[in-house]
Amino acid sequence: MNEGGANTMWGGRFAGGVDAIMEAINASIGFDRRLAAQDIAGSRAHASMLAATGIITQADAQAIDDGLSRVAAEIEAGDFPFRTEFEDIHMNIEARLRELIGEPAGRLHTARSRNDQVAVDFRLFVRDQCDAAILGIEALMRAFLAQAEAGADWVMPGFTHLQTAQPVTWGHHMLAYVEMLARDRSRFADARARMNECPLGAAALAGTSFPIDRDATARALGFDRPTGNSLDSVSDRDFALDFLSGASICAMHLSRFAEELVIWSSAQFRFVTLSDAFSTGSSIMPQKKNPDAAELLRAKLGRVMGAQVALLVVMKGLPLTYSKDMQEDKEQLFDAADTLMLGLAAMEGMVRDMNANRAALASAAASGFSTATDLADWLVRALNLPFRDAHHVTGSLVRMAEEAGCDLPDLTLAQMQSVHPGITAEVFEVLGVENSVRSRMSYGGTAPERVRAELARWQEVLG
Ligand code: ARG
């Protein structure tokens, strides 16, 4: 096609063909073929609008529509001839349409440019990705809810600085991820609502002199309305960035849980056992069961954040309106969307399958002086000590226990009274982890009663 000849799509003013290297750098068909379905949908809406407004004849519109059905069938069947010399999906489909139906194919591009064409195709694609992400998130939320239900009142250590802080409940920890995922879900819903305007009809950048009906194409493609400014329509990629920022934050949440799984499944913690389905063994150390899926997710999810930065960098230097740089938006977003969906699915599987080790959680919950705050609070309530003094007395008791090599509940009353004579045997009640978590009844707190109420609320929300 390029031996001395010019591209048939835009070759009018070109005498020579392009260099093979130019073809390689210019072509996007290797990846934007993924937009084929969206491209066909956009062309159908456009052709039918052109006929309805009398810009082309009904007969031509019908021929175009039939031809596009044949193109769609070829793509579906895997025998569509994708050709690098036609650069991208838009020109590949149009070229094939011309081979199939002849002259009417040439009328499809009336009042349209590849600039608004790619903008609408890509928006349709990203909109679908928002919907898919929302479904994936909801499935993962349900998996966390099932875990929270099974162990609403199981005690475990809560951490700050990865140091034992205070006892919490397993259900509470699981519901923390439900909160994060609910925010992720609402970010994708917001992004979807914001991007749901149709850029088709902006043409190259300035609009068109043909009497097109942008409301009709917007409606046909499921958009709320047409975009308001043709310059912005062809140069905007905020919708992709909105998706990527929601995806990056969601990826960060998934990665944090992946990290917790790696820690929790270690022999030192033994908080959870991951199923064989999401682990591997070692070829040399027979005792090993590695949390590979969690590790891979922790690493892979960084690609989502990388894609967000990459697209921001592509866009930040571009004057209005379209520049070819923008062709680099797609591979990044495709990879990020695939990585996120894989991450959500793998995490859902891991969360569903993991077994929490109730006994290990409980024994860890009771160690590390986890009820020291409960002791200090008791000194405030029972002996009316100012909290700062109570903190000091408790600190001395922790040191005493540490030196004796025991936990707080193992100290005798006499030992305690040697630090503060007002302490009575009642204190031992608050030193138990079960009592500790039960007492955290403040709104949003870890008490099992609170956790069950939140659990019921979320089950209701997810239906
Ligand atoms: N393949 C191009 C892209 O992905 C389509 C738009 C081309 N527009 C142009 N003026 N060259 O951005």
CSV table of C-alpha atoms and ligand atoms in Angstrom, one decimal, residues 10 26-29 31-32 35 87-91 113-119 204 237 322-330, ligand 1:
chain,number,residue,atom,x,y,z
A,10,TRP,CA,-5.8,11.2,3.8
A,26,ASN,CA,2.1,6.1,13.9
A,27,ALA,CA,-0.1,3.0,13.9
A,28,SER,CA,-2.4,2.4,16.9
A,29,ILE,CA,-4.3,-0.5,15.4
A,31,PHE,CA,-4.1,-1.7,20.6
A,32,ASP,CA,-7.1,0.5,19.6
A,35,LEU,CA,-12.4,0.0,20.5
A,87,GLU,CA,-3.2,3.3,11.2
A,88,ASP,CA,-6.1,2.9,13.6
A,89,ILE,CA,-9.4,1.2,14.2
A,90,HIS,CA,-11.4,4.1,12.7
A,91,MET,CA,-9.7,4.0,9.3
A,113,SER,CA,-13.5,13.9,12.2
A,114,ARG,CA,-11.4,11.2,13.8
A,115,ASN,CA,-10.9,13.7,16.6
A,116,ASP,CA,-14.5,13.5,17.8
A,117,GLN,CA,-14.7,9.9,16.7
A,118,VAL,CA,-11.9,8.7,18.9
A,119,ALA,CA,-13.2,10.9,21.7
A,204,ALA,CA,-12.2,18.3,14.0
A,237,ARG,CA,-9.2,13.3,28.4
A,322,TYR,CA,-6.1,17.6,19.7
A,323,SER,CA,-2.4,16.5,19.4
A,324,LYS,CA,-1.3,13.1,18.3
A,325,ASP,CA,0.3,12.7,21.7
A,326,MET,CA,-3.2,11.8,22.8
A,327,GLN,CA,-3.1,8.5,21.0
A,328,GLU,CA,-0.9,7.4,23.9
A,329,ASP,CA,-3.9,7.5,26.3
A,330,LYS,CA,-5.2,4.1,25.3
B,1,ARG,N1,-5.7,7.1,16.3
B,1,ARG,C1,-5.9,8.5,16.7
B,1,ARG,C2,-6.0,8.6,18.3
B,1,ARG,O1,-6.0,7.6,18.9
B,1,ARG,C3,-7.2,8.9,16.2
B,1,ARG,C4,-7.4,10.4,16.0
B,1,ARG,C5,-6.5,10.9,14.9
B,1,ARG,N2,-6.7,12.2,14.6
B,1,ARG,C6,-5.8,12.9,13.9
B,1,ARG,N3,-6.1,14.1,13.7
B,1,ARG,N4,-4.7,12.4,13.5
B,1,ARG,O2,-5.9,9.6,18.9
